[in-house]
Amino acid sequence: MRYMITGLLSLIILMPARLAANTEQERLANSAEAMEEILNIPDALPRELLNKAECVVVMPSVKKFAIGIGGSYGRGALVCRTGSNFTGPWGAPAMYRLEGGSIGLQLGGQATDFLLLVMNPRGVESLLRSKVKLGADAAVAAGPKGRAAMAATDAYMRAEILTYSRSRGLFAGVSLEGSTLRQDNKANEKLYGRKITARDVVRSGRGSGQRLVSMLQKASPKNQSEPSSLGKK
């Protein structure tokens, strides 16, 4: 009986940690699934823009909640290319949260996937702070899609972050100005087993989320940004 009680207590103690670990892995799996579906939409995400992105943020199934005029809350992952100038393979994911009142008005009560392309090192630096308000701390624009991106690339590349949404199978550029992206420190700690910042995750290049990372590597194996935009001499 004593051994049974000891075993039961051990299970109770370990269960929350295991559930938490599964939650973070599920978030990465959902992010990978959303990214795969977006990549498979014909004439949706312009590959020339993905090829010039230093990082991507995937927020699967952002939900609307009702507080005052409404708002939303989503959890996903940031993945960046490795190397001091972001010219290496895609690296480890860092957990992030997306919050904002303006998103709730666009969701229309539906769960929506969001994809953010971080187009230059300034945008990356903004995201690696503890939090960033889109449109204030970092310049954002609704991303172009399909063939329209070819003519509009120069204008859109002035933005640090390009934003997209996918709901009910529809994929389009969307404005996320006024929303906030912040590091999910507790989730990162659970995922990597120690306190770690998003900057350390991005710079280490080693970690979880292999399906998401492999998918990005296959879709965009090389950074095709202009050398001047990467800080190269």
Coordinates of C-alpha atoms in Angstrom, one line a residue:
M1 CA 0.0 0.0 0.0
R2 CA 2.8 2.4 0.9
Y3 CA 4.5 1.8 -2.5
M4 CA 1.2 2.4 -4.3
I5 CA 0.7 5.7 -2.5
T6 CA 4.3 6.7 -3.2
G7 CA 3.8 5.9 -6.9
L8 CA 0.5 7.8 -7.1
L9 CA 2.0 10.9 -5.5
S10 CA 4.9 10.7 -8.0
L11 CA 2.5 10.5 -10.9
I12 CA 0.5 13.5 -9.6
I13 CA 3.8 15.5 -9.3
L14 CA 5.1 14.6 -12.7
M15 CA 1.7 14.9 -14.6
P16 CA 1.6 18.7 -14.9
A17 CA 5.1 18.8 -16.3
R18 CA 4.3 16.2 -18.9
L19 CA 1.0 17.9 -19.8
A20 CA 2.9 21.2 -20.2
A21 CA 5.5 19.6 -22.4
N22 CA 2.8 18.1 -24.6
T23 CA 1.1 21.5 -24.8
E24 CA 4.3 23.1 -26.2
Q25 CA 4.9 20.3 -28.6
E26 CA 1.3 20.5 -29.7
R27 CA 1.7 24.2 -30.4
L28 CA 4.7 23.4 -32.6
A29 CA 2.8 20.7 -34.4
N30 CA -0.2 23.1 -35.0
S31 CA 2.2 25.8 -36.3
A32 CA 3.8 23.3 -38.7
E33 CA 0.4 22.2 -39.9
A34 CA -0.7 25.8 -40.5
M35 CA 2.5 26.6 -42.3
E36 CA 2.2 23.5 -44.5
E37 CA -1.4 24.4 -45.4
I38 CA -0.4 28.0 -46.3
L39 CA 2.5 26.8 -48.4
N40 CA 0.1 24.5 -50.3
I41 CA -2.4 27.2 -51.2
P42 CA -1.9 28.0 -54.9
D43 CA -0.8 31.6 -55.7
A44 CA -1.0 32.6 -52.0
L45 CA 2.2 33.3 -50.2
P46 CA 4.8 34.8 -52.6
R47 CA 7.9 32.6 -52.5
E48 CA 10.1 35.6 -53.5
L49 CA 9.0 37.3 -50.2
L50 CA 9.5 34.1 -48.1
N51 CA 13.0 33.8 -49.7
K52 CA 13.8 37.3 -48.5
A53 CA 12.5 36.9 -45.0
E54 CA 14.9 36.6 -42.1
C55 CA 12.3 35.1 -39.8
V56 CA 8.7 33.9 -39.8
V57 CA 6.1 33.9 -37.0
V58 CA 3.3 31.4 -37.2
M59 CA 0.2 31.8 -35.0
P60 CA -2.2 28.9 -35.6
S61 CA -5.9 29.3 -34.6
V62 CA -5.9 32.7 -33.0
K63 CA -9.1 32.9 -31.0
K64 CA -11.4 35.9 -30.4
F65 CA -12.5 36.7 -26.8
A66 CA -15.0 39.3 -25.5
I67 CA -13.5 42.0 -23.3
G68 CA -15.0 45.4 -23.9
I69 CA -15.1 45.8 -27.7
G70 CA -13.4 42.5 -28.1
G71 CA -9.8 41.2 -28.6
S72 CA -7.9 38.1 -29.3
Y73 CA -5.1 35.9 -28.1
G74 CA -2.9 33.5 -30.0
R75 CA 0.2 31.4 -29.3
G76 CA 2.7 30.3 -31.9
A77 CA 6.3 30.3 -32.8
L78 CA 9.1 32.4 -34.2
V79 CA 11.7 30.7 -36.5
C80 CA 14.7 32.6 -37.9
R81 CA 17.5 31.7 -40.2
T82 CA 20.8 31.1 -38.4
G83 CA 24.0 33.0 -38.7
S84 CA 25.0 36.6 -37.8
N85 CA 23.5 37.8 -41.0
F86 CA 20.6 35.3 -41.2
T87 CA 22.1 33.5 -44.2
G88 CA 22.2 30.0 -42.7
P89 CA 19.6 27.3 -42.4
W90 CA 16.4 27.8 -40.5
G91 CA 17.0 27.5 -36.7
A92 CA 15.2 26.6 -33.5
P93 CA 11.7 27.9 -32.8
A94 CA 11.0 30.4 -29.9
M95 CA 7.5 30.6 -28.4
Y96 CA 5.6 33.8 -28.9
R97 CA 2.1 35.2 -28.1
L98 CA 0.0 37.6 -30.1
E99 CA -2.5 39.9 -28.4
G100 CA -4.6 42.8 -29.6
G101 CA -8.0 44.4 -29.7
S102 CA -7.9 45.1 -33.4
I103 CA -7.5 41.5 -34.4
G104 CA -10.8 40.5 -32.8
L105 CA -12.7 42.8 -35.2
Q106 CA -11.1 41.0 -38.2
L107 CA -11.7 37.5 -36.9
G108 CA -15.4 37.7 -37.0
G109 CA -15.7 35.1 -34.4
Q110 CA -13.7 32.6 -36.3
A111 CA -10.3 31.0 -35.4
T112 CA -7.7 32.4 -37.8
D113 CA -4.1 31.5 -38.6
F114 CA -1.7 34.4 -38.8
L115 CA 1.6 34.4 -40.6
L116 CA 4.2 37.2 -40.2
L117 CA 7.3 37.5 -42.5
V118 CA 10.1 39.5 -40.8
M119 CA 11.9 41.1 -43.7
N120 CA 15.1 42.7 -42.3
P121 CA 17.3 42.6 -39.3
R122 CA 15.6 45.7 -37.8
G123 CA 12.4 43.7 -37.6
V124 CA 14.2 40.8 -36.1
E125 CA 15.7 43.0 -33.4
S126 CA 12.3 44.4 -32.6
L127 CA 10.9 41.0 -32.0
L128 CA 13.8 39.8 -29.9
R129 CA 12.9 42.4 -27.3
S130 CA 10.5 41.4 -24.5
K131 CA 7.6 42.6 -26.5
V132 CA 6.9 44.7 -29.6
K133 CA 3.8 46.7 -30.6
L134 CA 3.2 46.3 -34.3
G135 CA 3.0 49.6 -36.2
A136 CA 4.7 51.5 -33.3
D137 CA 7.8 49.6 -32.4
A138 CA 8.1 47.9 -35.8
A139 CA 6.8 49.0 -39.2
V140 CA 4.2 46.5 -40.5
A141 CA 2.1 46.2 -43.7
A142 CA -0.5 43.8 -45.0
G143 CA 1.4 41.4 -47.2
P144 CA 0.8 41.1 -50.9
K145 CA -0.2 37.8 -52.3
G146 CA 0.2 35.9 -55.6
R147 CA 1.3 37.7 -58.7
A148 CA 0.6 41.1 -57.2
A149 CA 3.7 40.8 -55.1
M150 CA 6.0 41.0 -58.1
A151 CA 5.0 44.6 -58.9
A152 CA 4.6 45.7 -55.3
T153 CA 7.8 44.1 -53.8
D154 CA 9.8 47.3 -53.5
A155 CA 7.1 49.2 -51.7
Y156 CA 6.3 46.3 -49.3
M157 CA 10.0 45.6 -48.6
R158 CA 10.1 49.0 -46.8
A159 CA 8.1 47.3 -44.1
E160 CA 9.9 45.4 -41.4
I161 CA 7.1 42.9 -41.0
L162 CA 4.5 41.7 -43.6
T163 CA 1.3 40.1 -42.1
Y164 CA -1.1 37.6 -43.5
S165 CA -4.2 35.7 -42.3
R166 CA -6.0 32.5 -43.2
S167 CA -9.5 31.8 -42.2
R168 CA -12.0 29.3 -43.8
G169 CA -9.5 28.5 -46.5
L170 CA -9.1 32.2 -47.5
F171 CA -5.6 33.6 -47.5
A172 CA -4.9 37.4 -47.6
G173 CA -2.8 40.2 -46.3
V174 CA -4.2 41.7 -43.1
S175 CA -3.4 44.7 -41.0
L176 CA -2.2 43.8 -37.5
E177 CA -1.3 47.4 -36.4
G178 CA -1.8 47.9 -32.8
S179 CA -1.4 44.3 -31.9
T180 CA 1.4 43.1 -29.6
L181 CA 3.9 40.3 -30.0
R182 CA 5.7 39.2 -26.9
Q183 CA 8.0 36.4 -25.9
D184 CA 6.3 33.5 -24.2
N185 CA 9.0 33.0 -21.5
K186 CA 7.2 30.3 -19.6
A187 CA 6.6 28.3 -22.7
N188 CA 10.2 28.6 -23.8
E189 CA 11.3 27.5 -20.4
K190 CA 9.0 24.4 -20.6
L191 CA 10.1 23.6 -24.1
Y192 CA 13.9 23.9 -23.5
G193 CA 14.0 22.8 -19.9
R194 CA 15.6 26.0 -18.6
K195 CA 15.1 29.8 -18.5
I196 CA 16.1 31.0 -22.0
T197 CA 15.3 34.1 -24.0
A198 CA 14.1 34.2 -27.5
R199 CA 17.3 35.8 -28.6
D200 CA 19.3 32.9 -27.1
V201 CA 17.0 30.4 -28.9
V202 CA 17.4 32.1 -32.2
R203 CA 21.1 32.5 -32.0
S204 CA 21.8 29.0 -30.8
G205 CA 20.0 27.5 -33.8
R206 CA 19.4 24.2 -32.0
G207 CA 16.1 23.0 -30.5
S208 CA 12.7 21.5 -31.1
G209 CA 10.1 21.8 -33.8
Q210 CA 11.9 19.8 -36.4
R211 CA 8.9 19.4 -38.7
L212 CA 8.3 23.2 -38.9
V213 CA 12.0 23.9 -39.3
S214 CA 12.4 21.2 -42.0
M215 CA 9.3 22.5 -43.9
L216 CA 10.8 26.0 -44.0
Q217 CA 14.2 24.7 -45.0
K218 CA 12.6 22.8 -47.9
A219 CA 10.4 25.7 -49.0
S220 CA 13.1 28.4 -48.8
P221 CA 16.6 26.9 -48.3
K222 CA 18.5 30.2 -49.0
N223 CA 18.1 33.8 -48.0
Q224 CA 17.9 35.8 -51.2
S225 CA 17.8 39.3 -49.6
E226 CA 20.1 42.0 -51.0
P227 CA 23.4 41.9 -49.2
S228 CA 23.0 45.5 -48.1
S229 CA 19.8 44.7 -46.3
L230 CA 21.5 42.0 -44.2
G231 CA 24.2 44.3 -42.9
K232 CA 27.0 42.8 -45.1
K233 CA 29.9 44.8 -46.2

